[in-house]
Amino acid sequence: MQGLMMDMPLLISSLAEHAARFHAGREILAVTADNPEHRYTFSDAVSRSKRLAKALQALGLEQGDRVATIAWNDHRHLEIYYGVSGSGLVCHTINPRLFPEQLVFIINHAEDRFICVDPMFVPLLEAIADKISNVEGIIVMTDADHMPDSKLPNLHCYETLLGEQSDDYEWPMLDENAAAALCYTSGTTGDPKGILYSHRSTILHAYASVAPDAMGLASSDTILPVVPLFHVNAWGIPYSAFMAGAKLVLPGPKMGDGEALYQLMDNEDVTMALGVPTVWLALLQYTEQAGKRLDKLERTLVGGAAVPRSMIEAFHKKHDVELRQGWGMTEMSPLGTVNAPKAGLEGLSEDERLDLATKAGRGIFGVEMRIVNDDGEVQPWDGVAYGALQVRGPWICSDYFKLEGKAGSHTDDGWFETGDVATIDPDGYMAITDRTKDVIKSGGEWVSSIDLENCAMGHPGVAEAAVIGVAHEKWTERPLLIVVPKEEGGIEKDSMLDWFDGKVASWWKPDDVVFVSELPHTATGKVKKIELRKQFADYELPTS
Ligand code: ADP
């Protein structure tokens, strides 16, 4: 027997309608290159998204066509999210920090017909213009007065296009499984791979994200996404903020600027901020130097890479801000786990609480997890056994765009291979111990590079740390610690290595430490271990 409920498709346009109806006056503040303080409302954003949808239609775009963006987090980028996806086109966000050859690959692979671009990124397109012949037009995200002087053919001005349209527009009724957005993984090895989100997956992910034990978003919140709209939809914030009716603060090109972020938080009464650990290092460093306190911020969601215990402690103790760790992937829309407190664990000591907070968190409803060993055997959730982490759920990719199963990313029984190695404890808290390819294999046992990095980051003189495995005659591999000290020459080698005594198993202690002035980072701000491994491939560890 079938239920008797309406079969309404879950569409991104319905979020726009909801926000415009129930939260019309809620504010969106954006920093853009042409205006450091652009302020308008949800109602304005939705009206302009409709005008954009009409403009794109007038340019000849049809359902399923890809429209790319290369832009920072601002109000125009947000309007493109709704105007493009809401009208049945596919919003393909591109990371401007990619190498030119990656940009060419991605734009051609996606078959983008139009690209919306921030004025400052126009030179990126000029440099590759002759290699992206499928692109019919470039829409520069600014007004007529700020249009760059460029020889690119088919250049349009965003504000002029919008000015030519009214907002008299009905969103089309689409299939909820239709493609809505496209994002490529940075691809540290091989070509980037495209993840094609659907309307349905996006809405379900938004429902799950706003829940109290996930992001816990309410209409009373003011959200600062320091995660880019060009990567995994800024963790879905454009959608979940519209669902909740929360005020948005979009930092534009100021994402890596600790002082600017602090000012935005303070001026706009930000209650919730999201970002990768590197971003918060910059903010914490600024507050420390300037003697400031994050008085208004209530909580942060930090993920995308392991979060050092020292960072959790700094937020908590110095600023009285709750830091929730999250784990996810581009392939997962991205949210998989969030480390929220759980009933029954109230009695934990301060120290135990901090230890727990270093874990990636509990699976949110909609994401199933399992860990399997090298023989494919499912491992117990005892917090000790580790294995390759596999997941499944309605906002996890079933394949990559145009790869038709060739990526080998899924098991025969339909689980997605995350490429992460993890433990899961009896309470369901998952902890990432490594990327499969970063695991250090010492004497047949696995050493967690993440645990060692976390421990090193707790040293007061350490600004950033990475641990890689280097070849060792007897043990196959041994850990090498690479440290960026806060002050050059500020840490002695021995004192750095002794720091691990009593904090990790003795055989995990790195064999050596190298001090460097900076670590290489990926386009999404993560330490590029592949490059470090290349750089230190011939490194000779001390023999004793
Ligand atoms: P890319 O780095 O290719 O751009 P993603 O942004 O999708 O891709 O990164 C996903 C990966 O980031 C995860 O598979 C995991 O290795 C790492 N990651 C994400 N969150 C965490 C976390 N909280 N702790 C440790 N690693 C994390």
JSON list of N, CA and C in Angstrom, two decimals, residues 193 399-410:
[
{"chain": "A", "resi": 193, "resn": "LYS", "atom": "N", "xyz": [38.13, 15.34, -11.00]},
{"chain": "A", "resi": 193, "resn": "LYS", "atom": "CA", "xyz": [36.91, 14.58, -11.28]},
{"chain": "A", "resi": 193, "resn": "LYS", "atom": "C", "xyz": [35.69, 15.40, -10.86]},
{"chain": "A", "resi": 399, "resn": "ASP", "atom": "N", "xyz": [28.59, 8.29, -8.81]},
{"chain": "A", "resi": 399, "resn": "ASP", "atom": "CA", "xyz": [29.64, 8.18, -9.84]},
{"chain": "A", "resi": 399, "resn": "ASP", "atom": "C", "xyz": [30.21, 9.57, -10.08]},
{"chain": "A", "resi": 400, "resn": "TYR", "atom": "N", "xyz": [31.26, 9.65, -10.89]},
{"chain": "A", "resi": 400, "resn": "TYR", "atom": "CA", "xyz": [31.80, 10.95, -11.29]},
{"chain": "A", "resi": 400, "resn": "TYR", "atom": "C", "xyz": [31.26, 11.31, -12.67]},
{"chain": "A", "resi": 401, "resn": "PHE", "atom": "N", "xyz": [31.20, 12.62, -12.94]},
{"chain": "A", "resi": 401, "resn": "PHE", "atom": "CA", "xyz": [30.66, 13.12, -14.20]},
{"chain": "A", "resi": 401, "resn": "PHE", "atom": "C", "xyz": [31.45, 12.54, -15.38]},
{"chain": "A", "resi": 402, "resn": "LYS", "atom": "N", "xyz": [30.74, 11.88, -16.26]},
{"chain": "A", "resi": 402, "resn": "LYS", "atom": "CA", "xyz": [31.26, 11.30, -17.51]},
{"chain": "A", "resi": 402, "resn": "LYS", "atom": "C", "xyz": [32.33, 10.22, -17.30]},
{"chain": "A", "resi": 403, "resn": "LEU", "atom": "N", "xyz": [32.43, 9.66, -16.10]},
{"chain": "A", "resi": 403, "resn": "LEU", "atom": "CA", "xyz": [33.45, 8.61, -15.91]},
{"chain": "A", "resi": 403, "resn": "LEU", "atom": "C", "xyz": [32.86, 7.20, -15.96]},
{"chain": "A", "resi": 404, "resn": "GLU", "atom": "N", "xyz": [31.55, 7.14, -15.81]},
{"chain": "A", "resi": 404, "resn": "GLU", "atom": "CA", "xyz": [30.82, 5.86, -15.93]},
{"chain": "A", "resi": 404, "resn": "GLU", "atom": "C", "xyz": [31.51, 4.67, -15.27]},
{"chain": "A", "resi": 405, "resn": "GLY", "atom": "N", "xyz": [31.78, 4.83, -13.99]},
{"chain": "A", "resi": 405, "resn": "GLY", "atom": "CA", "xyz": [32.31, 3.71, -13.21]},
{"chain": "A", "resi": 405, "resn": "GLY", "atom": "C", "xyz": [33.80, 3.50, -13.34]},
{"chain": "A", "resi": 406, "resn": "LYS", "atom": "N", "xyz": [34.44, 4.25, -14.21]},
{"chain": "A", "resi": 406, "resn": "LYS", "atom": "CA", "xyz": [35.87, 3.99, -14.48]},
{"chain": "A", "resi": 406, "resn": "LYS", "atom": "C", "xyz": [36.80, 4.45, -13.35]},
{"chain": "A", "resi": 407, "resn": "ALA", "atom": "N", "xyz": [36.27, 5.25, -12.44]},
{"chain": "A", "resi": 407, "resn": "ALA", "atom": "CA", "xyz": [37.14, 5.76, -11.36]},
{"chain": "A", "resi": 407, "resn": "ALA", "atom": "C", "xyz": [37.41, 4.68, -10.31]},
{"chain": "A", "resi": 408, "resn": "GLY", "atom": "N", "xyz": [36.64, 3.62, -10.30]},
{"chain": "A", "resi": 408, "resn": "GLY", "atom": "CA", "xyz": [36.83, 2.56, -9.30]},
{"chain": "A", "resi": 408, "resn": "GLY", "atom": "C", "xyz": [36.61, 3.07, -7.89]},
{"chain": "A", "resi": 409, "resn": "SER", "atom": "N", "xyz": [35.69, 4.01, -7.75]},
{"chain": "A", "resi": 409, "resn": "SER", "atom": "CA", "xyz": [35.50, 4.68, -6.47]},
{"chain": "A", "resi": 409, "resn": "SER", "atom": "C", "xyz": [34.45, 4.03, -5.58]},
{"chain": "A", "resi": 410, "resn": "HIS", "atom": "N", "xyz": [33.72, 3.06, -6.13]},
{"chain": "A", "resi": 410, "resn": "HIS", "atom": "CA", "xyz": [32.63, 2.45, -5.36]},
{"chain": "A", "resi": 410, "resn": "HIS", "atom": "C", "xyz": [32.83, 0.95, -5.24]}
]
